[in-house]
Coordinates of C-alpha atoms in Angstrom, one line a residue:
M1 CA 5.7 1.2 53.6
D2 CA 6.2 -2.2 52.0
T3 CA 7.5 -2.0 48.4
W4 CA 4.4 -3.7 47.0
V5 CA 2.1 -1.2 48.6
L6 CA 4.2 1.7 47.2
W7 CA 4.1 0.0 43.8
L8 CA 0.3 -0.3 44.0
L9 CA 0.0 3.3 45.0
L10 CA 2.1 4.5 42.1
L11 CA 0.1 2.4 39.6
Q12 CA -3.1 4.0 40.8
I13 CA -1.7 7.5 40.6
A14 CA 0.1 7.2 37.2
V15 CA -1.9 4.6 35.3
P16 CA -5.4 5.6 34.0
Y17 CA -8.4 4.0 35.7
P18 CA -10.4 1.9 35.3
Q19 CA -7.2 -0.1 34.8
P20 CA -6.9 -2.3 31.7
V21 CA -5.9 -5.9 31.8
G22 CA -2.2 -4.9 31.5
D23 CA -0.6 -2.0 33.3
G24 CA 0.2 -0.3 30.0
L25 CA 4.0 -0.4 30.5
D26 CA 6.4 -2.4 28.4
E27 CA 8.6 -4.9 30.3
V28 CA 11.7 -2.7 30.3
T29 CA 9.9 0.3 31.7
R30 CA 8.1 -1.9 34.3
L31 CA 11.4 -3.5 35.5
R32 CA 13.1 -0.1 35.6
T33 CA 10.3 1.4 37.7
E34 CA 10.4 -1.6 40.1
V35 CA 14.2 -1.2 40.5
R36 CA 13.9 2.5 41.1
A37 CA 11.1 2.0 43.6
K38 CA 13.3 -0.5 45.5
L39 CA 16.2 2.0 45.4
R40 CA 13.9 4.7 46.7
E41 CA 12.8 2.4 49.5
E42 CA 16.4 1.8 50.5
E43 CA 17.1 5.5 50.4
T44 CA 14.1 6.1 52.7
I45 CA 15.4 3.5 55.1
G46 CA 18.9 5.0 55.0
L47 CA 17.5 8.4 55.8
E48 CA 15.4 7.1 58.6
R49 CA 18.5 5.5 60.1
E50 CA 20.4 8.8 59.9
V51 CA 17.6 10.7 61.6
E52 CA 17.2 8.0 64.3
Q53 CA 20.9 8.6 65.2
L54 CA 20.1 12.3 65.5
V55 CA 17.1 11.5 67.7
L56 CA 19.2 9.3 70.0
K57 CA 21.9 11.9 70.3
Q58 CA 19.3 14.5 71.3
E59 CA 17.9 12.1 73.9
G60 CA 21.4 11.5 75.3
V61 CA 21.5 7.8 74.4
E62 CA 24.9 6.2 73.8
I63 CA 25.2 5.1 70.2
V64 CA 27.0 1.8 69.6
D65 CA 28.3 1.1 66.1
A66 CA 26.7 -2.1 64.8
N67 CA 30.0 -3.6 63.6
E68 CA 31.6 -3.0 67.0
E69 CA 28.7 -4.7 68.7
D70 CA 29.1 -7.7 66.5
V71 CA 32.8 -7.9 67.3
G72 CA 32.1 -7.8 71.0
N73 CA 29.6 -10.6 70.7
E74 CA 32.1 -12.7 68.8
E75 CA 34.8 -12.3 71.4
E76 CA 32.4 -13.2 74.2
G77 CA 31.4 -16.3 72.2
D78 CA 35.1 -17.4 71.7
S79 CA 35.8 -17.3 75.5
D80 CA 32.7 -19.5 76.1
L81 CA 33.9 -22.0 73.5
D82 CA 37.4 -22.3 75.2
G83 CA 35.8 -23.2 78.5
E84 CA 33.6 -25.8 76.9
E85 CA 36.6 -27.5 75.2
S86 CA 38.4 -28.0 78.5
D87 CA 35.7 -30.1 80.0
S88 CA 34.5 -31.9 76.8
D89 CA 36.3 -35.2 77.3
D90 CA 35.1 -35.9 80.9
G91 CA 31.6 -34.9 80.1
R92 CA 31.3 -37.0 77.0
A93 CA 31.5 -40.4 78.8
Q94 CA 28.9 -39.3 81.4
E95 CA 26.6 -38.1 78.6
V96 CA 26.7 -41.5 76.9
D97 CA 25.9 -43.4 80.1
N98 CA 22.9 -41.2 80.9
A99 CA 21.6 -40.8 77.3
A100 CA 18.9 -43.5 77.5
A101 CA 17.7 -42.4 80.9
N102 CA 17.4 -38.7 80.0
E103 CA 15.9 -39.2 76.5
E104 CA 12.2 -39.0 77.6
R105 CA 12.9 -36.2 80.1
D106 CA 14.8 -34.2 77.5
G107 CA 11.9 -34.4 75.0
A108 CA 9.6 -32.8 77.5
A109 CA 12.2 -30.3 78.6
N110 CA 12.9 -29.4 74.9
E111 CA 9.2 -28.7 74.3
V112 CA 9.0 -26.4 77.3
G113 CA 12.2 -24.8 76.3
H114 CA 10.9 -24.1 72.8
E115 CA 7.8 -22.6 74.2
A116 CA 9.9 -20.4 76.5
A117 CA 12.2 -19.4 73.6
N118 CA 9.3 -18.5 71.4
A119 CA 7.7 -16.4 74.1
A120 CA 11.1 -14.7 74.7
N121 CA 11.5 -14.1 71.0
A122 CA 8.0 -12.7 70.7
N123 CA 8.6 -10.4 73.7
D124 CA 12.0 -9.2 72.2
A125 CA 10.2 -8.5 68.8
G126 CA 7.5 -6.6 70.6
N127 CA 10.1 -4.6 72.5
E128 CA 11.9 -3.8 69.2
V129 CA 8.7 -2.7 67.5
E130 CA 7.8 -0.5 70.5
Q131 CA 11.3 1.0 70.5
Y132 CA 11.1 1.7 66.8
R133 CA 7.7 3.3 67.2
H134 CA 9.0 5.4 70.1
R135 CA 12.0 6.7 68.0
A136 CA 9.8 7.3 65.0
N137 CA 7.3 9.2 67.1
N138 CA 10.0 11.3 68.6
F139 CA 11.5 12.0 65.2
G140 CA 8.0 13.0 63.8
R141 CA 7.6 15.3 66.8
I142 CA 11.1 16.9 66.2
V143 CA 10.4 17.5 62.5
M144 CA 7.0 19.0 63.2
E145 CA 8.6 21.4 65.7
R146 CA 10.9 22.6 63.0
I147 CA 8.0 23.6 60.7
Q148 CA 6.2 26.9 61.1
W149 CA 2.6 26.1 60.8
P150 CA -0.2 28.7 60.0
V151 CA -1.4 30.3 63.1
Q152 CA -4.9 31.1 61.9
D153 CA -7.7 28.9 63.3
L154 CA -9.3 27.5 60.1
Q155 CA -12.3 26.0 61.8
E156 CA -13.1 29.4 63.4
G157 CA -12.7 31.1 60.0
C158 CA -14.9 28.5 58.3
T159 CA -17.6 28.9 60.9
W160 CA -17.5 32.7 60.6
T161 CA -17.7 32.5 56.8
R162 CA -20.7 30.2 56.9
T163 CA -22.5 32.5 59.2
L164 CA -21.9 35.5 57.0
T165 CA -23.0 33.8 53.8
E166 CA -26.2 32.5 55.6
H167 CA -27.0 36.1 56.6
F168 CA -26.4 37.3 53.0
A169 CA -28.7 34.5 51.7
I170 CA -31.6 35.8 53.8
Y171 CA -31.4 39.1 52.0
F172 CA -30.7 37.6 48.6
R173 CA -34.0 35.7 48.8
R174 CA -35.9 38.9 49.7
V175 CA -34.3 41.1 47.1
L176 CA -34.5 38.6 44.2
S177 CA -37.8 36.9 45.0
N178 CA -39.7 38.5 42.1
S179 CA -36.7 39.2 39.7
F180 CA -35.5 37.4 36.6
Y181 CA -32.0 37.1 37.9
P182 CA -30.5 33.7 38.8
V183 CA -31.9 32.1 42.0
L184 CA -29.1 31.8 44.6
Q185 CA -29.0 28.6 46.6
G186 CA -27.3 27.8 49.9
A187 CA -23.6 28.4 49.9
I188 CA -21.2 25.4 50.0
G189 CA -17.7 25.8 51.6
V190 CA -15.0 24.5 49.3
G191 CA -11.3 24.7 48.8
S192 CA -8.4 24.0 51.2
A193 CA -9.7 25.9 54.2
F194 CA -13.0 24.0 54.3
E195 CA -11.0 20.8 53.6
G196 CA -9.0 21.5 56.8
W197 CA -5.7 22.7 55.6
S198 CA -4.0 25.8 53.9
P199 CA -1.0 26.1 51.7
R200 CA -0.4 29.6 52.9
E201 CA 1.2 30.7 56.2
Q202 CA -0.9 33.9 56.2
D203 CA -3.7 35.3 54.1
V204 CA -6.0 32.2 54.0
V205 CA -8.7 32.4 51.4
Y206 CA -12.1 31.0 52.4
Q207 CA -13.8 29.9 49.2
V208 CA -17.6 29.5 49.0
L209 CA -19.5 28.1 46.0
I210 CA -23.0 29.5 45.5
P211 CA -25.2 27.3 43.3
M212 CA -27.5 29.1 40.9
T213 CA -30.8 27.9 39.4
P214 CA -32.7 29.5 36.6
P215 CA -35.4 32.1 37.4
R216 CA -39.0 31.9 36.5
G217 CA -39.6 31.5 32.7
H218 CA -36.0 30.4 32.1
S219 CA -34.0 27.2 31.9
F220 CA -30.3 26.3 31.9
H221 CA -28.7 23.9 29.5
L222 CA -25.0 22.9 29.8
E223 CA -23.1 22.6 26.5
L224 CA -19.7 21.0 26.4
G225 CA -17.2 23.2 24.5
T226 CA -15.1 22.7 21.4
A227 CA -12.7 19.8 20.9
G228 CA -9.9 21.6 22.8
Q229 CA -12.2 22.5 25.6
R230 CA -13.7 19.0 25.9
R231 CA -10.4 17.6 27.1
L232 CA -10.5 20.1 29.9
R233 CA -14.3 19.7 30.2
N234 CA -15.2 23.4 29.8
F235 CA -18.9 24.3 29.4
H236 CA -21.2 27.0 28.2
V237 CA -24.5 27.7 30.1
R238 CA -27.1 28.3 27.5
V239 CA -30.1 30.3 28.8
Q240 CA -33.5 29.5 27.2
Q241 CA -36.8 31.2 27.8
E242 CA -39.7 28.9 28.6
C243 CA -43.4 29.3 28.1
T244 CA -45.3 30.4 31.2
C245 CA -48.7 30.9 29.7
T246 CA -50.2 27.9 31.7
R247 CA -49.1 29.5 34.9
E248 CA -50.5 33.0 34.3
Q249 CA -53.4 32.4 36.6
Q250 CA -51.1 31.3 39.4
D251 CA -48.7 34.3 38.9
K252 CA -50.7 37.2 37.5
N253 CA -47.7 39.5 37.8
M254 CA -45.7 37.6 35.2
L255 CA -46.0 37.8 31.4
C256 CA -44.8 35.0 29.1
F257 CA -41.6 36.0 27.5
L258 CA -42.4 33.9 24.5
H259 CA -46.0 34.9 23.7
H260 CA -46.6 38.4 25.0
P261 CA -45.7 41.4 22.7
E262 CA -42.3 42.8 23.3
E263 CA -43.7 46.3 23.8
E264 CA -45.9 45.0 26.6
L265 CA -43.0 43.1 28.1
R266 CA -40.8 46.2 28.2
R267 CA -43.5 48.4 29.7
C268 CA -44.8 45.9 32.3
Q269 CA -42.0 43.5 33.2
D270 CA -38.4 43.5 34.2
P271 CA -36.0 42.3 31.4
S272 CA -35.3 38.7 30.8
L273 CA -32.1 37.1 32.1
L274 CA -31.0 36.9 28.4
H275 CA -30.9 40.8 28.4
T276 CA -29.1 41.3 31.7
L277 CA -26.3 38.7 32.5
C278 CA -25.9 36.9 29.1
T279 CA -23.8 37.4 26.1
G280 CA -25.9 36.2 23.2
S281 CA -27.7 33.1 24.6
Y282 CA -25.0 32.2 27.1
L283 CA -24.7 33.2 30.8
D284 CA -21.7 35.5 31.2
V285 CA -19.3 34.9 34.1
E286 CA -18.0 38.5 34.2
K287 CA -21.4 40.1 34.0
T288 CA -22.6 37.7 36.8
A289 CA -19.6 38.8 39.0
R290 CA -20.3 42.5 38.5
W291 CA -24.0 42.0 39.3
F292 CA -23.1 40.1 42.5
Y293 CA -20.6 42.8 43.6
Q294 CA -23.5 45.3 43.4
L295 CA -25.8 43.0 45.3
V296 CA -23.2 42.5 48.1
R297 CA -22.5 46.2 48.3
S298 CA -26.2 47.1 48.6
I299 CA -27.0 44.4 51.2
W300 CA -24.0 44.8 53.5
P301 CA -25.3 47.8 55.5
A302 CA -28.4 45.7 56.5
L303 CA -26.3 42.9 58.1
L304 CA -25.5 42.9 61.8
E305 CA -21.8 42.2 60.9
S306 CA -21.6 45.7 59.3
H307 CA -21.7 47.3 62.8
R308 CA -18.5 45.7 63.9
W309 CA -16.7 44.7 60.7
H310 CA -15.3 46.8 57.8
L311 CA -15.9 45.4 54.3
V312 CA -13.5 45.9 51.4
L313 CA -14.5 44.6 48.0
L314 CA -11.4 43.3 46.1
P315 CA -11.1 43.3 42.3
S316 CA -11.9 40.1 40.5
R317 CA -13.3 39.4 37.0
R318 CA -14.9 36.0 37.6
S319 CA -15.8 35.9 41.3
C320 CA -16.7 38.2 44.2
Q321 CA -13.7 38.6 46.5
L322 CA -14.0 40.5 49.7
K323 CA -12.1 41.2 52.9
V324 CA -13.7 41.8 56.3
T325 CA -11.7 43.2 59.3
N326 CA -12.5 44.4 62.8
G327 CA -9.0 45.7 63.8
R328 CA -8.0 42.4 65.4
E329 CA -9.2 39.7 63.0
S330 CA -9.3 39.6 59.2
Y331 CA -10.9 37.2 56.8
R332 CA -10.5 37.0 53.0
I333 CA -13.5 35.4 51.3
E334 CA -14.0 34.4 47.7
L335 CA -17.6 33.8 46.5
L336 CA -17.8 31.6 43.4
F337 CA -20.9 30.9 41.3
G338 CA -21.8 27.5 39.8
V339 CA -24.5 25.5 38.1
R340 CA -25.0 21.9 39.4
Q341 CA -24.9 19.0 37.0
G342 CA -28.1 17.2 37.7
N343 CA -28.2 16.1 41.4
S344 CA -24.5 15.4 41.5
D345 CA -21.6 17.0 43.4
V346 CA -20.0 18.2 40.2
F347 CA -20.7 21.8 39.0
V348 CA -19.7 24.1 36.2
S349 CA -18.2 27.1 38.1
S350 CA -16.9 30.6 37.6
Q351 CA -13.4 29.6 38.8
P352 CA -11.0 29.7 35.9
R353 CA -8.5 27.0 35.0
Q354 CA -6.3 29.3 32.8
A355 CA -5.1 32.9 33.0
H356 CA -7.4 34.0 30.1
T357 CA -10.7 32.2 30.1
S358 CA -13.5 33.5 28.0
S359 CA -16.4 35.1 29.9
T360 CA -18.9 32.6 28.6
I361 CA -16.7 29.6 29.6
W362 CA -17.7 27.7 32.9
P363 CA -15.1 25.1 33.7
E364 CA -16.2 21.8 35.3
S365 CA -15.5 22.0 39.0
Y366 CA -14.9 19.0 41.4
A367 CA -14.4 21.2 44.5
V368 CA -17.5 20.0 46.2
A369 CA -16.7 16.3 45.6
E370 CA -13.1 16.8 46.8
M371 CA -14.4 18.6 50.0
K372 CA -16.7 15.7 50.6
F373 CA -13.7 13.3 50.2
F374 CA -11.7 15.1 52.8
R375 CA -14.7 15.1 55.1
Y376 CA -15.1 11.4 54.6
I377 CA -11.4 10.8 55.6
A378 CA -11.7 13.1 58.6
R379 CA -14.6 11.1 60.0
R380 CA -12.5 7.9 59.9
A381 CA -9.1 9.3 60.8
P382 CA -7.7 9.0 64.4
P383 CA -7.5 12.2 66.4
D384 CA -3.7 12.4 65.9
S385 CA -3.8 11.8 62.1
L386 CA -1.3 14.0 60.3
H387 CA -2.6 13.6 56.7
L388 CA -3.5 17.3 56.5
K389 CA -0.1 18.2 58.0
C390 CA 1.6 16.2 55.3
L391 CA -0.4 17.9 52.6
Q392 CA 0.1 21.4 54.1
F393 CA 3.9 20.9 54.5
F394 CA 4.4 19.6 51.0
T395 CA 2.4 22.3 49.3
R396 CA 4.4 24.9 51.1
L397 CA 7.7 23.2 50.4
Q398 CA 7.0 23.2 46.6
L399 CA 6.0 26.9 46.4
G400 CA 8.2 28.6 43.8
L401 CA 9.4 25.2 42.4
G402 CA 6.8 25.0 39.5
F403 CA 4.5 22.3 40.8
S404 CA 1.0 23.4 41.5
T405 CA -0.8 23.0 44.8
Y406 CA -3.4 21.0 43.0
T407 CA -0.8 18.5 41.9
I408 CA 0.4 17.8 45.4
K409 CA -3.2 17.7 46.6
T410 CA -4.1 15.1 43.9
I411 CA -1.2 12.9 44.9
V412 CA -2.2 13.0 48.6
M413 CA -5.8 12.2 47.8
H414 CA -4.6 9.1 45.8
M415 CA -2.5 8.0 48.8
L416 CA -5.4 8.6 51.2
S417 CA -7.6 6.3 49.1
V418 CA -5.0 3.5 49.4
L419 CA -3.4 3.8 52.8
P420 CA -5.5 3.1 55.9
S421 CA -6.0 6.0 58.3
S422 CA -3.9 4.2 60.9
Q423 CA -0.8 4.8 58.7
W424 CA -1.0 8.6 59.0
R425 CA 0.0 9.0 62.7
R426 CA 3.0 11.0 63.9
R427 CA 5.4 8.1 63.8
H428 CA 4.6 7.7 60.1
F429 CA 5.0 11.5 59.3
V430 CA 8.5 11.3 57.7
R431 CA 7.7 8.1 55.8
R432 CA 4.5 9.6 54.3
L433 CA 6.5 12.7 53.3
M434 CA 9.0 10.5 51.5
D435 CA 6.1 8.6 49.9
I436 CA 4.6 11.8 48.5
S437 CA 8.0 12.7 47.1
E438 CA 8.4 9.3 45.5
S439 CA 4.9 9.5 44.0
L440 CA 5.7 12.9 42.5
R441 CA 9.0 11.7 41.1
T442 CA 7.3 8.7 39.4
C443 CA 4.5 10.8 37.9
V444 CA 7.0 13.3 36.5
E445 CA 9.1 10.5 35.1
M446 CA 6.1 8.8 33.4
R447 CA 4.6 12.2 32.4
H448 CA 1.3 11.1 33.8
L449 CA -0.8 12.0 36.9
N450 CA -4.4 10.8 37.0
H451 CA -7.1 13.3 38.0
F452 CA -8.6 12.1 41.3
I453 CA -12.2 12.6 40.4
V454 CA -12.7 12.2 36.7
G455 CA -13.2 8.5 35.8
N456 CA -12.7 7.4 39.4
Q457 CA -15.2 4.6 40.1
R458 CA -13.7 3.9 43.6
L459 CA -14.9 7.0 45.4
P460 CA -16.6 6.6 48.8
Q461 CA -20.4 6.4 48.9
G462 CA -22.0 9.8 49.4
I463 CA -19.9 11.4 46.6
S464 CA -22.1 11.6 43.5
L465 CA -20.7 12.0 40.0
P466 CA -22.7 12.4 36.8
P467 CA -22.5 9.4 34.5
E468 CA -20.4 11.1 31.9
V469 CA -17.8 12.1 34.6
L470 CA -17.9 8.7 36.3
M471 CA -17.3 6.7 33.1
A472 CA -14.9 9.2 31.5
R473 CA -11.3 8.4 30.7
S474 CA -9.2 9.8 33.5
R475 CA -7.6 13.2 32.7
N476 CA -3.8 13.4 32.8
L477 CA -2.8 16.5 34.8
F478 CA 0.7 16.2 33.3
H479 CA -0.5 16.4 29.7
D480 CA 1.8 19.3 29.1
L481 CA 4.8 17.3 30.2
E482 CA 3.7 14.5 27.8
M483 CA 3.5 17.0 24.9
D484 CA 6.5 19.3 25.6
P485 CA 10.0 17.7 26.2
V486 CA 11.3 21.1 27.5
A487 CA 8.6 21.3 30.1
H488 CA 9.3 17.7 31.1
S489 CA 13.0 18.5 31.5
Q490 CA 12.2 21.5 33.7
A491 CA 9.8 19.4 35.8
V492 CA 12.6 16.8 36.4
S493 CA 15.0 19.6 37.5
Q494 CA 12.3 21.1 39.8
Y495 CA 11.7 17.7 41.4
V496 CA 15.4 17.3 42.1
D497 CA 15.4 20.7 43.9
L498 CA 12.3 19.8 45.8
H499 CA 13.6 16.5 47.0
H500 CA 16.9 18.2 48.0
W501 CA 15.1 20.7 50.2
L502 CA 13.0 17.9 51.7
K503 CA 16.1 16.0 52.8
R504 CA 17.7 19.1 54.2
I505 CA 14.7 19.9 56.3
L506 CA 14.4 16.3 57.6
K507 CA 18.2 16.3 58.5
N508 CA 17.9 19.8 60.0
E509 CA 20.5 21.2 57.5
Q510 CA 18.7 24.5 56.8

C-alpha cells in the first residue's frame, strides 16, 4: 500500500471524526509519525522480499543475488565496448559522408524505434507486475495453508439458528398475546458469526438480538445515565403506564392501569409490567433474562427440533444462553434483548460492557449497524476476498496478549471503509496483515482508537443512526491508555509481542 494511503488510513482510525481543520497533532508528532510510517513501509517491503525468496526456493527457482547480476551485466557491457573501439576510426569517416543522406531516414527510423522500445518496456513492466502478483499470490496461499482455520460451517449454523428463533417466535406470539410482558419482535442475527467470521477455533457462539416493544398500556422511555455512564452511553429503560380508557370499548378485557381501582385490577387483570420485570420504574435486565429462560424452557417441548435435539440452558445473568446437540452437531446460541432507538439500527441491549453492570443498565449497542456494514462489504467484495480471513487470523493471533477482539474488529472496519474491495485478494493477504499491525501500533502509540459507529458520518446508505449518535463526538476505545501510563506501557509491550509472533508466522519460524 502506498505510504499516503496508509497515512490517510491511520488518520481516520486515530483522529476523531468529523475531522477538524487541522489533524490535531503538533508538527513534531506529525513528522515523527510520518517517519515511522515510512520505516514501517520499508520493513514491510523487506519482509516481503524475504518471503519471496522462500517462495522461490519452494518452487525450485534458482535465486540470483542482485549484486552478482549487476556485476555480470557490467562485464558483458565492457566486452561490447572493446569491440566498438577497434572499429571506431574506420566507421567515423563513413558516418560523416553518409550523415546528410541518412538524416531524414534516421528520423523516421528513430520514431519507429521509440514506439517499439516503449511497447517493449510496457510489455516488460506488465510481465514484472504479473510475476509479482504470481509470487504474492503463492505466498498468500502458503501462509493461509499454515493457519488452522475453524472447521465449523458458519453459514449453516446461522441458518439453523434463524430457523430455531423463528419457530420460537411463533409460540412467543401465542403465549404472550394477551399478557403485559414485553412484546418480542423478530430476532436479528448479530455478532461475529452473522458477520461471517469467528475468533474461536471451536465453540462458535451464534448471537441473536430480540427487539422488545412495550405491551398494551405501557410505554418505554430511554434515559441516558449519569456523567460517567454518558461517556459510554449507558441507558435506563423507564417503563410508564399509559391511559387506555379510550380503548376500553375495543378491548373489553383490559382495564386501565391508571384509572381503575387497584383492588379491581388485582382481581380481574394480570399485573402490570412495572410489577413483574422492573426494579422501581426501570426495566430490569436480570429479571428479563430469568423470565425469558422460563419462557424458552416451557416452549421447547412444543418445537419440532425437540424431537431430534437436546437442549441445555446455560447460566447467564443478562441473556439467555443455550446449547443444542444431536450427537453429531452442536450449536451454542446467545439470545440478547434490546430496545430500538427510534427507527434506527442502534439499540440499548442486555449485553454488558463491563464485568459488573447494574441490572437496570442497558448499554447502547451497535451490533446491528456493524452486522449491516459487513453485509454491505460482502455484497461488493470479489468471491476470493480475504477481508474476513484477515480479521479472523488477527483476532486469534492476539488472544492472550491483552487486546480485545473488538479492538481488532474496529481497526479492520476502518480499513474496509478506506481500501477498495479489490485490495483484499489473496495476493494482498500478507500486506493487509501488516497494515492491521501498523494501524494497531499507531493507535497504541497515540493512545487513541476511534469507535467505528459513533460519530461516523461516512457510513454506507442503509445503515441508520439516531441523530445523537450520528452527530456525537467519536468515542476513544483507548481512553484507558490515555488516562493510565501503566496501562499504556503494558499495551506497548503487548503490541511488540504480537508483532513478533506475526513475523514468526509469516516467516514460518514457529
